[in-house]
Short mmCIF file of N, CA and C in Angstrom, two decimals:
data_model
loop_
_atom_site.label_atom_id
_atom_site.label_comp_id
_atom_site.label_asym_id
_atom_site.label_seq_id
_atom_site.Cartn_x
_atom_site.Cartn_y
_atom_site.Cartn_z
N MET A 1 0.82 -1.20 0.00
CA MET A 1 0.00 0.00 0.00
C MET A 1 0.87 1.26 0.00
N ASN A 2 2.12 1.12 0.33
CA ASN A 2 3.00 2.27 0.48
C ASN A 2 3.60 2.65 -0.88
N SER A 3 2.82 3.32 -1.71
CA SER A 3 3.29 3.74 -3.02
C SER A 3 3.06 5.24 -3.19
N PRO A 4 3.78 5.87 -4.12
CA PRO A 4 3.56 7.31 -4.34
C PRO A 4 2.12 7.61 -4.73
N TRP A 5 1.50 6.76 -5.54
CA TRP A 5 0.13 6.98 -5.97
C TRP A 5 -0.81 7.02 -4.76
N HIS A 6 -0.65 6.07 -3.84
CA HIS A 6 -1.49 6.04 -2.64
C HIS A 6 -1.24 7.27 -1.79
N LEU A 7 -0.01 7.72 -1.74
CA LEU A 7 0.33 8.91 -0.97
C LEU A 7 -0.36 10.13 -1.56
N TYR A 8 -0.38 10.24 -2.87
CA TYR A 8 -1.05 11.37 -3.53
C TYR A 8 -2.55 11.34 -3.26
N VAL A 9 -3.13 10.16 -3.28
CA VAL A 9 -4.56 10.03 -2.99
C VAL A 9 -4.84 10.48 -1.56
N MET A 10 -4.02 10.02 -0.62
CA MET A 10 -4.22 10.41 0.78
C MET A 10 -4.08 11.92 0.93
N ALA A 11 -3.05 12.49 0.33
CA ALA A 11 -2.84 13.93 0.42
C ALA A 11 -4.05 14.67 -0.14
N PHE A 12 -4.52 14.24 -1.29
CA PHE A 12 -5.67 14.87 -1.94
C PHE A 12 -6.90 14.82 -1.03
N LEU A 13 -7.14 13.66 -0.41
CA LEU A 13 -8.31 13.52 0.46
C LEU A 13 -8.26 14.49 1.64
N TYR A 14 -7.09 14.62 2.26
CA TYR A 14 -6.99 15.52 3.41
C TYR A 14 -7.05 16.98 3.00
N ILE A 15 -6.49 17.31 1.86
CA ILE A 15 -6.55 18.69 1.39
C ILE A 15 -8.00 19.06 1.08
N ILE A 16 -8.71 18.19 0.38
CA ILE A 16 -10.12 18.46 0.04
C ILE A 16 -10.97 18.52 1.31
N ALA A 17 -10.75 17.58 2.23
CA ALA A 17 -11.51 17.60 3.49
C ALA A 17 -11.25 18.90 4.24
N GLY A 18 -9.99 19.34 4.26
CA GLY A 18 -9.66 20.59 4.94
C GLY A 18 -10.34 21.78 4.29
N ILE A 19 -10.33 21.82 2.97
CA ILE A 19 -10.99 22.92 2.25
C ILE A 19 -12.48 22.94 2.56
N ASN A 20 -13.09 21.75 2.68
CA ASN A 20 -14.52 21.68 2.98
C ASN A 20 -14.87 22.30 4.33
N HIS A 21 -13.93 22.30 5.26
CA HIS A 21 -14.18 22.94 6.55
C HIS A 21 -14.45 24.43 6.36
N PHE A 22 -13.89 25.02 5.33
CA PHE A 22 -14.08 26.44 5.05
C PHE A 22 -15.25 26.69 4.10
N ARG A 23 -15.52 25.72 3.24
CA ARG A 23 -16.64 25.84 2.30
C ARG A 23 -17.98 25.66 2.99
N VAL A 24 -18.06 24.69 3.90
CA VAL A 24 -19.32 24.34 4.57
C VAL A 24 -19.08 24.27 6.08
N PRO A 25 -18.73 25.38 6.72
CA PRO A 25 -18.36 25.32 8.14
C PRO A 25 -19.47 24.82 9.05
N ARG A 26 -20.72 25.14 8.73
CA ARG A 26 -21.83 24.71 9.60
C ARG A 26 -21.92 23.19 9.71
N LEU A 27 -21.64 22.52 8.61
CA LEU A 27 -21.68 21.06 8.61
C LEU A 27 -20.72 20.50 9.65
N TYR A 28 -19.53 21.02 9.69
CA TYR A 28 -18.50 20.52 10.61
C TYR A 28 -18.75 21.01 12.03
N GLN A 29 -19.21 22.23 12.18
CA GLN A 29 -19.49 22.76 13.52
C GLN A 29 -20.58 21.96 14.20
N LYS A 30 -21.53 21.48 13.41
CA LYS A 30 -22.66 20.72 13.94
C LYS A 30 -22.23 19.38 14.54
N ILE A 31 -21.12 18.82 14.06
CA ILE A 31 -20.71 17.51 14.55
C ILE A 31 -19.64 17.59 15.65
N ILE A 32 -19.25 18.79 16.01
CA ILE A 32 -18.30 18.96 17.11
C ILE A 32 -19.06 18.78 18.42
N PRO A 33 -18.62 17.87 19.27
CA PRO A 33 -19.34 17.63 20.53
C PRO A 33 -19.54 18.92 21.32
N THR A 34 -20.70 19.00 21.95
CA THR A 34 -21.08 20.22 22.67
C THR A 34 -20.19 20.50 23.87
N TYR A 35 -19.46 19.50 24.36
CA TYR A 35 -18.59 19.74 25.51
C TYR A 35 -17.26 20.39 25.10
N PHE A 36 -17.03 20.56 23.78
CA PHE A 36 -15.86 21.31 23.32
C PHE A 36 -16.24 22.77 23.14
N PRO A 37 -15.40 23.68 23.60
CA PRO A 37 -15.71 25.10 23.44
C PRO A 37 -15.40 25.59 22.02
N ASN A 38 -16.08 26.62 21.60
CA ASN A 38 -15.80 27.35 20.37
C ASN A 38 -15.72 26.45 19.12
N PRO A 39 -16.84 25.87 18.72
CA PRO A 39 -16.85 25.00 17.54
C PRO A 39 -16.34 25.69 16.27
N SER A 40 -16.58 26.99 16.15
CA SER A 40 -16.12 27.71 14.97
C SER A 40 -14.59 27.69 14.87
N LEU A 41 -13.94 27.98 15.98
CA LEU A 41 -12.48 27.98 16.00
C LEU A 41 -11.94 26.56 15.79
N LEU A 42 -12.56 25.57 16.42
CA LEU A 42 -12.11 24.19 16.25
C LEU A 42 -12.25 23.74 14.80
N ASN A 43 -13.32 24.17 14.15
CA ASN A 43 -13.51 23.84 12.74
C ASN A 43 -12.41 24.46 11.89
N ILE A 44 -12.10 25.72 12.13
CA ILE A 44 -11.05 26.40 11.37
C ILE A 44 -9.71 25.72 11.59
N LEU A 45 -9.40 25.43 12.85
CA LEU A 45 -8.12 24.79 13.17
C LEU A 45 -8.00 23.41 12.52
N SER A 46 -9.05 22.60 12.66
CA SER A 46 -8.97 21.25 12.10
C SER A 46 -8.91 21.29 10.58
N GLY A 47 -9.62 22.21 9.95
CA GLY A 47 -9.54 22.34 8.50
C GLY A 47 -8.16 22.77 8.04
N ALA A 48 -7.60 23.77 8.72
CA ALA A 48 -6.26 24.24 8.37
C ALA A 48 -5.22 23.14 8.58
N ILE A 49 -5.36 22.41 9.67
CA ILE A 49 -4.41 21.32 9.97
C ILE A 49 -4.51 20.24 8.89
N GLU A 50 -5.73 19.91 8.47
CA GLU A 50 -5.87 18.90 7.41
C GLU A 50 -5.19 19.35 6.12
N ILE A 51 -5.36 20.60 5.77
CA ILE A 51 -4.72 21.12 4.55
C ILE A 51 -3.20 21.08 4.69
N ILE A 52 -2.69 21.56 5.81
CA ILE A 52 -1.25 21.59 6.03
C ILE A 52 -0.67 20.17 6.01
N LEU A 53 -1.33 19.25 6.69
CA LEU A 53 -0.83 17.87 6.71
C LEU A 53 -0.91 17.23 5.33
N GLY A 54 -2.00 17.48 4.62
CA GLY A 54 -2.14 16.93 3.27
C GLY A 54 -1.04 17.42 2.35
N VAL A 55 -0.76 18.71 2.39
CA VAL A 55 0.32 19.27 1.56
C VAL A 55 1.67 18.72 2.02
N SER A 56 1.86 18.62 3.33
CA SER A 56 3.13 18.14 3.87
C SER A 56 3.42 16.69 3.51
N LEU A 57 2.37 15.92 3.25
CA LEU A 57 2.58 14.54 2.80
C LEU A 57 3.34 14.49 1.48
N LEU A 58 3.20 15.51 0.67
CA LEU A 58 3.74 15.50 -0.68
C LEU A 58 5.24 15.79 -0.77
N PHE A 59 5.84 16.20 0.33
CA PHE A 59 7.26 16.55 0.33
C PHE A 59 8.03 15.53 1.16
N PRO A 60 8.94 14.79 0.54
CA PRO A 60 9.65 13.71 1.25
C PRO A 60 10.23 14.10 2.61
N PRO A 61 10.80 15.30 2.79
CA PRO A 61 11.34 15.61 4.12
C PRO A 61 10.26 15.70 5.22
N THR A 62 9.00 15.93 4.82
CA THR A 62 7.95 16.08 5.83
C THR A 62 6.90 14.98 5.81
N THR A 63 7.03 14.03 4.90
CA THR A 63 6.01 12.97 4.76
C THR A 63 5.78 12.23 6.06
N GLN A 64 6.85 11.78 6.71
CA GLN A 64 6.69 11.01 7.95
C GLN A 64 6.06 11.85 9.05
N TYR A 65 6.48 13.09 9.18
CA TYR A 65 5.89 13.96 10.21
C TYR A 65 4.40 14.20 9.94
N ALA A 66 4.07 14.41 8.66
CA ALA A 66 2.68 14.63 8.30
C ALA A 66 1.84 13.39 8.58
N ALA A 67 2.39 12.22 8.29
CA ALA A 67 1.66 10.97 8.56
C ALA A 67 1.39 10.82 10.06
N TRP A 68 2.39 11.11 10.90
CA TRP A 68 2.16 11.07 12.35
C TRP A 68 1.13 12.12 12.75
N GLY A 69 1.19 13.28 12.12
CA GLY A 69 0.21 14.33 12.41
C GLY A 69 -1.20 13.89 12.06
N ILE A 70 -1.35 13.19 10.95
CA ILE A 70 -2.67 12.69 10.55
C ILE A 70 -3.18 11.68 11.57
N ILE A 71 -2.31 10.81 12.03
CA ILE A 71 -2.73 9.84 13.05
C ILE A 71 -3.22 10.58 14.30
N LEU A 72 -2.46 11.57 14.73
CA LEU A 72 -2.88 12.35 15.91
C LEU A 72 -4.18 13.10 15.65
N LEU A 73 -4.32 13.64 14.46
CA LEU A 73 -5.56 14.35 14.12
C LEU A 73 -6.75 13.41 14.15
N LEU A 74 -6.58 12.22 13.58
CA LEU A 74 -7.68 11.25 13.58
C LEU A 74 -8.07 10.83 15.00
N ILE A 75 -7.09 10.74 15.87
CA ILE A 75 -7.39 10.45 17.28
C ILE A 75 -8.14 11.62 17.90
N ALA A 76 -7.68 12.83 17.61
CA ALA A 76 -8.29 14.04 18.19
C ALA A 76 -9.74 14.23 17.75
N VAL A 77 -10.05 13.88 16.51
CA VAL A 77 -11.42 14.10 16.03
C VAL A 77 -12.32 12.88 16.23
N PHE A 78 -11.79 11.81 16.80
CA PHE A 78 -12.60 10.61 17.03
C PHE A 78 -13.87 10.91 17.84
N PRO A 79 -13.81 11.80 18.84
CA PRO A 79 -15.05 12.11 19.58
C PRO A 79 -16.18 12.63 18.70
N THR A 80 -15.85 13.25 17.57
CA THR A 80 -16.93 13.71 16.69
C THR A 80 -17.72 12.54 16.12
N HIS A 81 -17.06 11.43 15.88
CA HIS A 81 -17.75 10.27 15.33
C HIS A 81 -18.65 9.62 16.39
N ILE A 82 -18.19 9.62 17.61
CA ILE A 82 -19.02 9.13 18.72
C ILE A 82 -20.22 10.06 18.90
N PHE A 83 -19.97 11.37 18.86
CA PHE A 83 -21.03 12.36 19.02
C PHE A 83 -22.07 12.20 17.92
N MET A 84 -21.64 11.99 16.70
CA MET A 84 -22.59 11.79 15.61
C MET A 84 -23.44 10.55 15.83
N LEU A 85 -22.85 9.54 16.42
CA LEU A 85 -23.55 8.29 16.67
C LEU A 85 -24.57 8.43 17.79
N THR A 86 -24.28 9.27 18.76
CA THR A 86 -25.13 9.37 19.95
C THR A 86 -26.05 10.58 19.96
N ASN A 87 -25.87 11.50 19.03
CA ASN A 87 -26.69 12.71 19.01
C ASN A 87 -27.41 12.81 17.67
N PRO A 88 -28.73 12.66 17.67
CA PRO A 88 -29.48 12.68 16.41
C PRO A 88 -29.28 13.97 15.61
N LYS A 89 -29.13 15.11 16.28
CA LYS A 89 -28.93 16.37 15.55
C LYS A 89 -27.59 16.40 14.82
N ALA A 90 -26.60 15.71 15.36
CA ALA A 90 -25.26 15.69 14.76
C ALA A 90 -25.11 14.59 13.72
N SER A 91 -26.08 13.69 13.64
CA SER A 91 -25.94 12.53 12.75
C SER A 91 -26.11 12.87 11.28
N MET A 92 -26.55 14.07 10.98
CA MET A 92 -26.78 14.53 9.60
C MET A 92 -27.76 13.63 8.85
N GLY A 93 -28.59 12.91 9.58
CA GLY A 93 -29.56 12.03 8.94
C GLY A 93 -28.97 10.76 8.36
N LEU A 94 -27.71 10.49 8.68
CA LEU A 94 -27.06 9.27 8.17
C LEU A 94 -27.60 8.06 8.91
N PRO A 95 -27.72 6.92 8.24
CA PRO A 95 -28.20 5.72 8.93
C PRO A 95 -27.20 5.26 10.00
N LYS A 96 -27.73 4.66 11.05
CA LYS A 96 -26.89 4.20 12.17
C LYS A 96 -25.78 3.27 11.71
N TRP A 97 -26.09 2.37 10.78
CA TRP A 97 -25.07 1.41 10.34
C TRP A 97 -23.87 2.14 9.74
N LEU A 98 -24.13 3.24 9.02
CA LEU A 98 -23.04 3.99 8.42
C LEU A 98 -22.22 4.72 9.49
N LEU A 99 -22.90 5.22 10.50
CA LEU A 99 -22.20 5.88 11.60
C LEU A 99 -21.33 4.88 12.36
N TYR A 100 -21.83 3.66 12.52
CA TYR A 100 -21.01 2.62 13.16
C TYR A 100 -19.82 2.24 12.27
N LEU A 101 -20.04 2.19 10.97
CA LEU A 101 -18.98 1.83 10.04
C LEU A 101 -17.84 2.86 10.05
N ARG A 102 -18.18 4.11 10.33
CA ARG A 102 -17.16 5.16 10.35
C ARG A 102 -16.15 4.97 11.48
N LEU A 103 -16.55 4.31 12.56
CA LEU A 103 -15.62 4.13 13.68
C LEU A 103 -14.41 3.27 13.29
N PRO A 104 -14.61 2.06 12.77
CA PRO A 104 -13.42 1.29 12.37
C PRO A 104 -12.70 1.91 11.17
N LEU A 105 -13.43 2.66 10.34
CA LEU A 105 -12.79 3.32 9.22
C LEU A 105 -11.69 4.27 9.69
N GLN A 106 -11.90 4.91 10.84
CA GLN A 106 -10.88 5.82 11.39
C GLN A 106 -9.58 5.06 11.67
N PHE A 107 -9.72 3.83 12.16
CA PHE A 107 -8.52 3.03 12.44
C PHE A 107 -7.82 2.60 11.16
N LEU A 108 -8.60 2.33 10.11
CA LEU A 108 -8.00 2.01 8.81
C LEU A 108 -7.25 3.22 8.25
N LEU A 109 -7.84 4.41 8.42
CA LEU A 109 -7.16 5.63 7.98
C LEU A 109 -5.87 5.86 8.77
N MET A 110 -5.92 5.55 10.06
CA MET A 110 -4.71 5.67 10.88
C MET A 110 -3.64 4.70 10.40
N TYR A 111 -4.04 3.48 10.08
CA TYR A 111 -3.08 2.50 9.59
C TYR A 111 -2.48 2.95 8.25
N TRP A 112 -3.33 3.48 7.38
CA TRP A 112 -2.87 3.97 6.08
C TRP A 112 -1.81 5.05 6.30
N ALA A 113 -2.07 5.98 7.18
CA ALA A 113 -1.09 7.02 7.47
C ALA A 113 0.17 6.40 8.09
N TYR A 114 -0.03 5.42 8.96
CA TYR A 114 1.11 4.78 9.63
C TYR A 114 2.10 4.16 8.63
N THR A 115 1.56 3.65 7.52
CA THR A 115 2.45 3.03 6.53
C THR A 115 3.46 4.01 5.96
N TYR A 116 3.22 5.30 6.13
CA TYR A 116 4.16 6.32 5.64
C TYR A 116 5.04 6.87 6.75
N THR A 117 5.00 6.25 7.91
CA THR A 117 5.89 6.67 9.02
C THR A 117 7.12 5.79 9.09
N LEU A 118 7.12 4.71 8.36
CA LEU A 118 8.21 3.72 8.45
C LEU A 118 9.41 4.09 7.60
#
C-alpha cells in the first residue's frame, strides 16, 4: 500500500476535506461535541491542519511527520464520530449502520497514514 500513488490520494483527500471545513463550516461545527468550546475555532483549526498535513505529505522531508500528524488528528477528532452516533442532531440524517462503520474506518485511515511513518 505504500506507493507514491497512494500517498497522492491520501494527500488529496486531506486537502479536500480541509478545504470543505471552510466551504461548509456549519456542517462541521454541527458535529463537534457540545462539551468542546468554540466549535467555529475548532472547525477552522482542524480544516487548516488537514490542509497543512495533506500538503506536507507531498514533500519527502515532511512525509513522515505529516503521517504522524494525521494519526494524531484522527485520534483528536474521534469524539466527533461518537457524538454523531449518539446525538441525532449531529448525525446529519445518516443511517446508524453507516455511523457505526465510520468508527473502524478511522482506524483504517490511521493505519494507512502509519504506513508512511516507516
